[in-house]
């Protein structure tokens, strides 16, 4: 299957990688998926980059097919290849609800990638933290603390988007803290950003929780 990734076809676009992800899903080709996972270790960065793209596209559509490779995704968070790191965090964000225990056991690696990673890595880290908080009461306190710290300190333009990502772990008991942080940030937001935050707060106040 690796011969079908973009680099091996002489392509610079992502369409071959997305097409391959869809093909692997439709065929439920577990051997093919394993071959793509093995490609993450390829010394050619372009091949590894294409492979992680295929895998998180599979995760977007059918996370069960890549969940068993959770430790492979966690391992590549330690890579010096930024594309692999943010791709790995994207893949992890798709499967956290299926593998919360394995991911929480490696939370230091996740947090390190969050603290040192790119914008996309950080975006997806918030989804991982929220899924963990939602998955188990044992994880909720630490993960919610990380989320609230992030929302307190992140760039104004990230507040609305990241609050929406975090919303899945908000419930009746923890909603006051969440709203309090959003209200403190609200005064420094632009009008469109305020509207985004206000909509979220209104949903919470109505009791429209996702969890």
PDB file of C-alpha atoms in Angstrom:
ATOM      1  CA  UNK A   1       0.000   0.000   0.000  1.00  0.00           C
ATOM      2  CA  UNK A   2       2.914   2.374   0.571  1.00  0.00           C
ATOM      3  CA  UNK A   3       3.420   2.533  -3.183  1.00  0.00           C
ATOM      4  CA  UNK A   4       0.101   4.429  -3.357  1.00  0.00           C
ATOM      5  CA  UNK A   5       1.091   7.355  -1.142  1.00  0.00           C
ATOM      6  CA  UNK A   6       1.633  10.728  -2.808  1.00  0.00           C
ATOM      7  CA  UNK A   7       5.442  10.738  -2.655  1.00  0.00           C
ATOM      8  CA  UNK A   8       5.742   7.351  -4.325  1.00  0.00           C
ATOM      9  CA  UNK A   9       3.396   8.510  -7.073  1.00  0.00           C
ATOM     10  CA  UNK A  10       5.487  11.631  -7.681  1.00  0.00           C
ATOM     11  CA  UNK A  11       2.686  13.872  -6.405  1.00  0.00           C
ATOM     12  CA  UNK A  12       2.944  16.981  -4.224  1.00  0.00           C
ATOM     13  CA  UNK A  13      -0.731  17.120  -3.216  1.00  0.00           C
ATOM     14  CA  UNK A  14      -2.612  15.186  -0.538  1.00  0.00           C
ATOM     15  CA  UNK A  15      -5.311  13.653  -2.733  1.00  0.00           C
ATOM     16  CA  UNK A  16      -3.538  10.280  -3.186  1.00  0.00           C
ATOM     17  CA  UNK A  17      -3.167   9.991   0.596  1.00  0.00           C
ATOM     18  CA  UNK A  18      -6.847  10.738   1.211  1.00  0.00           C
ATOM     19  CA  UNK A  19      -7.861   8.333  -1.570  1.00  0.00           C
ATOM     20  CA  UNK A  20      -5.685   5.641  -0.011  1.00  0.00           C
ATOM     21  CA  UNK A  21      -7.224   6.214   3.415  1.00  0.00           C
ATOM     22  CA  UNK A  22     -10.718   5.778   1.941  1.00  0.00           C
ATOM     23  CA  UNK A  23      -9.631   2.652   0.047  1.00  0.00           C
ATOM     24  CA  UNK A  24      -8.192   1.075   3.209  1.00  0.00           C
ATOM     25  CA  UNK A  25     -11.398   1.839   5.110  1.00  0.00           C
ATOM     26  CA  UNK A  26     -13.651   0.451   2.387  1.00  0.00           C
ATOM     27  CA  UNK A  27     -11.601  -2.746   2.148  1.00  0.00           C
ATOM     28  CA  UNK A  28     -11.086  -2.927   5.940  1.00  0.00           C
ATOM     29  CA  UNK A  29      -7.536  -3.752   4.927  1.00  0.00           C
ATOM     30  CA  UNK A  30      -5.824  -4.285   8.284  1.00  0.00           C
ATOM     31  CA  UNK A  31      -2.597  -5.520   6.696  1.00  0.00           C
ATOM     32  CA  UNK A  32      -2.491  -2.462   4.477  1.00  0.00           C
ATOM     33  CA  UNK A  33      -3.020  -0.176   7.470  1.00  0.00           C
ATOM     34  CA  UNK A  34      -0.193  -1.913   9.338  1.00  0.00           C
ATOM     35  CA  UNK A  35       2.047  -1.340   6.333  1.00  0.00           C
ATOM     36  CA  UNK A  36       1.238   2.378   6.476  1.00  0.00           C
ATOM     37  CA  UNK A  37       1.987   2.433  10.228  1.00  0.00           C
ATOM     38  CA  UNK A  38       5.353   0.801   9.526  1.00  0.00           C
ATOM     39  CA  UNK A  39       5.970   3.624   7.042  1.00  0.00           C
ATOM     40  CA  UNK A  40       6.066   6.109   9.926  1.00  0.00           C
ATOM     41  CA  UNK A  41       9.579   4.813  10.657  1.00  0.00           C
ATOM     42  CA  UNK A  42      10.820   5.392   7.121  1.00  0.00           C
ATOM     43  CA  UNK A  43      13.992   7.483   6.996  1.00  0.00           C
ATOM     44  CA  UNK A  44      12.564   9.504   4.107  1.00  0.00           C
ATOM     45  CA  UNK A  45      10.569  12.272   5.769  1.00  0.00           C
ATOM     46  CA  UNK A  46       8.215  12.614   2.802  1.00  0.00           C
ATOM     47  CA  UNK A  47       7.163   8.962   3.101  1.00  0.00           C
ATOM     48  CA  UNK A  48       6.607   9.177   6.866  1.00  0.00           C
ATOM     49  CA  UNK A  49       4.674  12.433   6.393  1.00  0.00           C
ATOM     50  CA  UNK A  50       2.382  10.882   3.798  1.00  0.00           C
ATOM     51  CA  UNK A  51       1.813   7.846   6.018  1.00  0.00           C
ATOM     52  CA  UNK A  52       0.683   9.891   9.015  1.00  0.00           C
ATOM     53  CA  UNK A  53      -1.684  11.808   6.735  1.00  0.00           C
ATOM     54  CA  UNK A  54      -3.250   8.539   5.549  1.00  0.00           C
ATOM     55  CA  UNK A  55      -3.614   7.335   9.139  1.00  0.00           C
ATOM     56  CA  UNK A  56      -5.310  10.383  10.601  1.00  0.00           C
ATOM     57  CA  UNK A  57      -7.629  10.547   7.596  1.00  0.00           C
ATOM     58  CA  UNK A  58      -8.616   6.969   8.471  1.00  0.00           C
ATOM     59  CA  UNK A  59      -9.030   8.075  12.099  1.00  0.00           C
ATOM     60  CA  UNK A  60     -11.343  10.882  11.043  1.00  0.00           C
ATOM     61  CA  UNK A  61     -13.655   8.419   9.304  1.00  0.00           C
ATOM     62  CA  UNK A  62     -13.212   5.132  11.181  1.00  0.00           C
ATOM     63  CA  UNK A  63     -11.088   5.522  14.336  1.00  0.00           C
ATOM     64  CA  UNK A  64     -11.483   1.875  15.334  1.00  0.00           C
ATOM     65  CA  UNK A  65      -9.217   0.883  12.442  1.00  0.00           C
ATOM     66  CA  UNK A  66      -6.201   2.771  13.820  1.00  0.00           C
ATOM     67  CA  UNK A  67      -6.849   2.644  17.591  1.00  0.00           C
ATOM     68  CA  UNK A  68      -4.515  -0.303  18.221  1.00  0.00           C
ATOM     69  CA  UNK A  69      -1.587   1.819  17.036  1.00  0.00           C
ATOM     70  CA  UNK A  70      -2.029   4.362  19.834  1.00  0.00           C
ATOM     71  CA  UNK A  71       1.503   3.776  21.171  1.00  0.00           C
ATOM     72  CA  UNK A  72       2.982   4.289  17.711  1.00  0.00           C
ATOM     73  CA  UNK A  73       1.282   7.682  17.531  1.00  0.00           C
ATOM     74  CA  UNK A  74       2.439   8.606  21.027  1.00  0.00           C
ATOM     75  CA  UNK A  75       5.988   7.589  20.132  1.00  0.00           C
ATOM     76  CA  UNK A  76       6.162   9.910  17.124  1.00  0.00           C
ATOM     77  CA  UNK A  77       5.296  12.877  19.337  1.00  0.00           C
ATOM     78  CA  UNK A  78       8.977  12.702  20.326  1.00  0.00           C
ATOM     79  CA  UNK A  79      10.090  13.141  16.721  1.00  0.00           C
ATOM     80  CA  UNK A  80      12.032  16.179  15.512  1.00  0.00           C
ATOM     81  CA  UNK A  81       9.832  16.157  12.419  1.00  0.00           C
ATOM     82  CA  UNK A  82       7.115  18.723  13.166  1.00  0.00           C
ATOM     83  CA  UNK A  83       4.807  17.309  10.482  1.00  0.00           C
ATOM     84  CA  UNK A  84       4.919  13.914  12.167  1.00  0.00           C
ATOM     85  CA  UNK A  85       4.312  15.434  15.590  1.00  0.00           C
ATOM     86  CA  UNK A  86       1.189  17.370  14.663  1.00  0.00           C
ATOM     87  CA  UNK A  87      -0.040  14.510  12.518  1.00  0.00           C
ATOM     88  CA  UNK A  88       0.483  12.138  15.431  1.00  0.00           C
ATOM     89  CA  UNK A  89      -1.451  14.389  17.797  1.00  0.00           C
ATOM     90  CA  UNK A  90      -4.240  14.652  15.226  1.00  0.00           C
ATOM     91  CA  UNK A  91      -4.430  10.844  15.044  1.00  0.00           C
ATOM     92  CA  UNK A  92      -4.418  10.581  18.854  1.00  0.00           C
ATOM     93  CA  UNK A  93      -7.262  13.090  19.098  1.00  0.00           C
ATOM     94  CA  UNK A  94      -9.393  10.800  16.911  1.00  0.00           C
ATOM     95  CA  UNK A  95      -8.874   7.712  19.089  1.00  0.00           C
ATOM     96  CA  UNK A  96      -8.686   9.094  22.639  1.00  0.00           C
ATOM     97  CA  UNK A  97     -12.249   8.005  23.381  1.00  0.00           C
ATOM     98  CA  UNK A  98     -11.257   4.444  22.444  1.00  0.00           C
ATOM     99  CA  UNK A  99      -7.894   4.329  24.246  1.00  0.00           C
ATOM    100  CA  UNK A 100      -8.073   6.771  27.183  1.00  0.00           C
ATOM    101  CA  UNK A 101      -6.091   4.560  29.579  1.00  0.00           C
ATOM    102  CA  UNK A 102      -3.136   4.105  27.250  1.00  0.00           C
ATOM    103  CA  UNK A 103      -3.078   7.796  26.429  1.00  0.00           C
ATOM    104  CA  UNK A 104      -3.345   8.969  30.030  1.00  0.00           C
ATOM    105  CA  UNK A 105      -0.512   6.633  31.009  1.00  0.00           C
ATOM    106  CA  UNK A 106       1.628   8.650  28.580  1.00  0.00           C
ATOM    107  CA  UNK A 107       0.264  12.060  29.513  1.00  0.00           C
ATOM    108  CA  UNK A 108       3.736  13.527  30.099  1.00  0.00           C
ATOM    109  CA  UNK A 109       4.619  12.925  26.448  1.00  0.00           C
ATOM    110  CA  UNK A 110       1.298  14.444  25.348  1.00  0.00           C
ATOM    111  CA  UNK A 111       1.789  17.517  27.553  1.00  0.00           C
ATOM    112  CA  UNK A 112       5.374  17.967  26.405  1.00  0.00           C
ATOM    113  CA  UNK A 113       4.240  17.942  22.772  1.00  0.00           C
ATOM    114  CA  UNK A 114       1.465  20.395  23.659  1.00  0.00           C
ATOM    115  CA  UNK A 115       3.916  22.765  25.357  1.00  0.00           C
ATOM    116  CA  UNK A 116       6.538  22.647  22.619  1.00  0.00           C
ATOM    117  CA  UNK A 117       4.511  21.926  19.519  1.00  0.00           C
ATOM    118  CA  UNK A 118       3.058  23.897  16.637  1.00  0.00           C
ATOM    119  CA  UNK A 119      -0.337  25.562  16.530  1.00  0.00           C
ATOM    120  CA  UNK A 120      -1.921  22.424  15.038  1.00  0.00           C
ATOM    121  CA  UNK A 121      -0.327  20.234  17.714  1.00  0.00           C
ATOM    122  CA  UNK A 122      -1.759  22.486  20.412  1.00  0.00           C
ATOM    123  CA  UNK A 123      -5.191  22.583  18.769  1.00  0.00           C
ATOM    124  CA  UNK A 124      -5.423  18.805  18.806  1.00  0.00           C
ATOM    125  CA  UNK A 125      -3.936  18.547  22.296  1.00  0.00           C
ATOM    126  CA  UNK A 126      -6.974  20.402  23.643  1.00  0.00           C
ATOM    127  CA  UNK A 127      -9.221  17.799  22.028  1.00  0.00           C
ATOM    128  CA  UNK A 128      -7.133  15.039  23.635  1.00  0.00           C
ATOM    129  CA  UNK A 129      -7.318  16.691  27.076  1.00  0.00           C
ATOM    130  CA  UNK A 130     -11.088  17.118  26.730  1.00  0.00           C
ATOM    131  CA  UNK A 131     -11.673  13.527  25.590  1.00  0.00           C
ATOM    132  CA  UNK A 132      -9.621  12.258  28.538  1.00  0.00           C
ATOM    133  CA  UNK A 133     -11.544  14.448  30.988  1.00  0.00           C
ATOM    134  CA  UNK A 134     -14.790  13.123  29.553  1.00  0.00           C
ATOM    135  CA  UNK A 135     -13.630   9.497  29.515  1.00  0.00           C
ATOM    136  CA  UNK A 136     -12.956   8.980  33.219  1.00  0.00           C
ATOM    137  CA  UNK A 137     -13.510  10.899  36.455  1.00  0.00           C
ATOM    138  CA  UNK A 138      -9.962   9.886  37.464  1.00  0.00           C
ATOM    139  CA  UNK A 139      -8.593  11.975  34.605  1.00  0.00           C
ATOM    140  CA  UNK A 140     -11.042  14.861  34.748  1.00  0.00           C
ATOM    141  CA  UNK A 141      -9.420  17.017  37.428  1.00  0.00           C
ATOM    142  CA  UNK A 142      -5.940  17.121  35.896  1.00  0.00           C
ATOM    143  CA  UNK A 143      -7.177  17.496  32.321  1.00  0.00           C
ATOM    144  CA  UNK A 144      -9.677  20.203  33.163  1.00  0.00           C
ATOM    145  CA  UNK A 145      -6.930  22.089  34.988  1.00  0.00           C
ATOM    146  CA  UNK A 146      -4.767  21.950  31.840  1.00  0.00           C
ATOM    147  CA  UNK A 147      -7.681  23.148  29.700  1.00  0.00           C
ATOM    148  CA  UNK A 148      -8.535  26.070  32.000  1.00  0.00           C
ATOM    149  CA  UNK A 149      -4.874  27.107  32.206  1.00  0.00           C
ATOM    150  CA  UNK A 150      -4.698  27.008  28.443  1.00  0.00           C
ATOM    151  CA  UNK A 151      -7.857  29.077  27.948  1.00  0.00           C
ATOM    152  CA  UNK A 152      -6.553  31.608  30.483  1.00  0.00           C
ATOM    153  CA  UNK A 153      -3.272  32.101  28.637  1.00  0.00           C
ATOM    154  CA  UNK A 154      -3.820  31.298  24.959  1.00  0.00           C
ATOM    155  CA  UNK A 155      -4.039  33.894  22.199  1.00  0.00           C
ATOM    156  CA  UNK A 156      -7.398  35.688  22.008  1.00  0.00           C
ATOM    157  CA  UNK A 157      -8.167  34.219  18.584  1.00  0.00           C
ATOM    158  CA  UNK A 158      -7.822  30.694  20.019  1.00  0.00           C
ATOM    159  CA  UNK A 159     -10.215  31.151  22.949  1.00  0.00           C
ATOM    160  CA  UNK A 160     -13.452  30.431  21.080  1.00  0.00           C
ATOM    161  CA  UNK A 161     -12.170  27.551  18.979  1.00  0.00           C
ATOM    162  CA  UNK A 162     -10.396  25.822  21.859  1.00  0.00           C
ATOM    163  CA  UNK A 163     -13.325  26.351  24.219  1.00  0.00           C
ATOM    164  CA  UNK A 164     -15.518  24.606  21.636  1.00  0.00           C
ATOM    165  CA  UNK A 165     -13.058  21.708  21.504  1.00  0.00           C
ATOM    166  CA  UNK A 166     -13.110  21.498  25.313  1.00  0.00           C
ATOM    167  CA  UNK A 167     -16.903  21.687  25.545  1.00  0.00           C
ATOM    168  CA  UNK A 168     -17.276  17.905  25.245  1.00  0.00           C
ATOM    169  CA  UNK A 169     -15.987  17.466  28.811  1.00  0.00           C
ATOM    170  CA  UNK A 170     -18.057  20.239  30.380  1.00  0.00           C
ATOM    171  CA  UNK A 171     -20.856  19.168  32.703  1.00  0.00           C
ATOM    172  CA  UNK A 172     -23.062  20.623  35.421  1.00  0.00           C
ATOM    173  CA  UNK A 173     -20.359  20.280  38.078  1.00  0.00           C
ATOM    174  CA  UNK A 174     -17.441  21.865  36.260  1.00  0.00           C
ATOM    175  CA  UNK A 175     -19.276  24.406  34.103  1.00  0.00           C
ATOM    176  CA  UNK A 176     -18.932  27.341  36.524  1.00  0.00           C
ATOM    177  CA  UNK A 177     -15.133  27.265  36.378  1.00  0.00           C
ATOM    178  CA  UNK A 178     -15.247  27.001  32.606  1.00  0.00           C
ATOM    179  CA  UNK A 179     -17.646  29.928  32.205  1.00  0.00           C
ATOM    180  CA  UNK A 180     -15.635  32.011  34.671  1.00  0.00           C
ATOM    181  CA  UNK A 181     -12.475  31.671  32.553  1.00  0.00           C
ATOM    182  CA  UNK A 182     -14.361  32.506  29.354  1.00  0.00           C
ATOM    183  CA  UNK A 183     -15.904  35.611  30.883  1.00  0.00           C
ATOM    184  CA  UNK A 184     -12.488  36.846  32.023  1.00  0.00           C
ATOM    185  CA  UNK A 185     -11.119  36.456  28.499  1.00  0.00           C
ATOM    186  CA  UNK A 186     -14.203  37.877  26.823  1.00  0.00           C
ATOM    187  CA  UNK A 187     -13.362  41.556  27.367  1.00  0.00           C
ATOM    188  CA  UNK A 188     -10.223  41.258  25.230  1.00  0.00           C
ATOM    189  CA  UNK A 189     -11.884  39.511  22.309  1.00  0.00           C
ATOM    190  CA  UNK A 190     -13.075  40.944  19.005  1.00  0.00           C
ATOM    191  CA  UNK A 191     -16.812  41.117  18.353  1.00  0.00           C
ATOM    192  CA  UNK A 192     -16.907  37.906  16.239  1.00  0.00           C
ATOM    193  CA  UNK A 193     -14.832  36.135  18.909  1.00  0.00           C
ATOM    194  CA  UNK A 194     -17.190  37.354  21.621  1.00  0.00           C
ATOM    195  CA  UNK A 195     -20.186  36.005  19.693  1.00  0.00           C
ATOM    196  CA  UNK A 196     -18.529  32.595  19.461  1.00  0.00           C
ATOM    197  CA  UNK A 197     -17.863  32.521  23.205  1.00  0.00           C
ATOM    198  CA  UNK A 198     -21.314  33.890  24.065  1.00  0.00           C
ATOM    199  CA  UNK A 199     -22.983  31.143  22.032  1.00  0.00           C
ATOM    200  CA  UNK A 200     -21.059  28.516  23.951  1.00  0.00           C
ATOM    201  CA  UNK A 201     -21.862  30.079  27.322  1.00  0.00           C
ATOM    202  CA  UNK A 202     -25.549  30.251  26.382  1.00  0.00           C
ATOM    203  CA  UNK A 203     -25.565  26.544  25.551  1.00  0.00           C
ATOM    204  CA  UNK A 204     -23.976  25.731  28.906  1.00  0.00           C
ATOM    205  CA  UNK A 205     -26.433  27.916  30.796  1.00  0.00           C
ATOM    206  CA  UNK A 206     -29.285  26.094  29.062  1.00  0.00           C
ATOM    207  CA  UNK A 207     -27.805  22.788  30.228  1.00  0.00           C
ATOM    208  CA  UNK A 208     -27.008  21.640  26.695  1.00  0.00           C
ATOM    209  CA  UNK A 209     -23.987  19.556  27.616  1.00  0.00           C
ATOM    210  CA  UNK A 210     -22.289  17.110  25.269  1.00  0.00           C
ATOM    211  CA  UNK A 211     -21.127  14.762  27.977  1.00  0.00           C
TER     212      UNK A 211
END
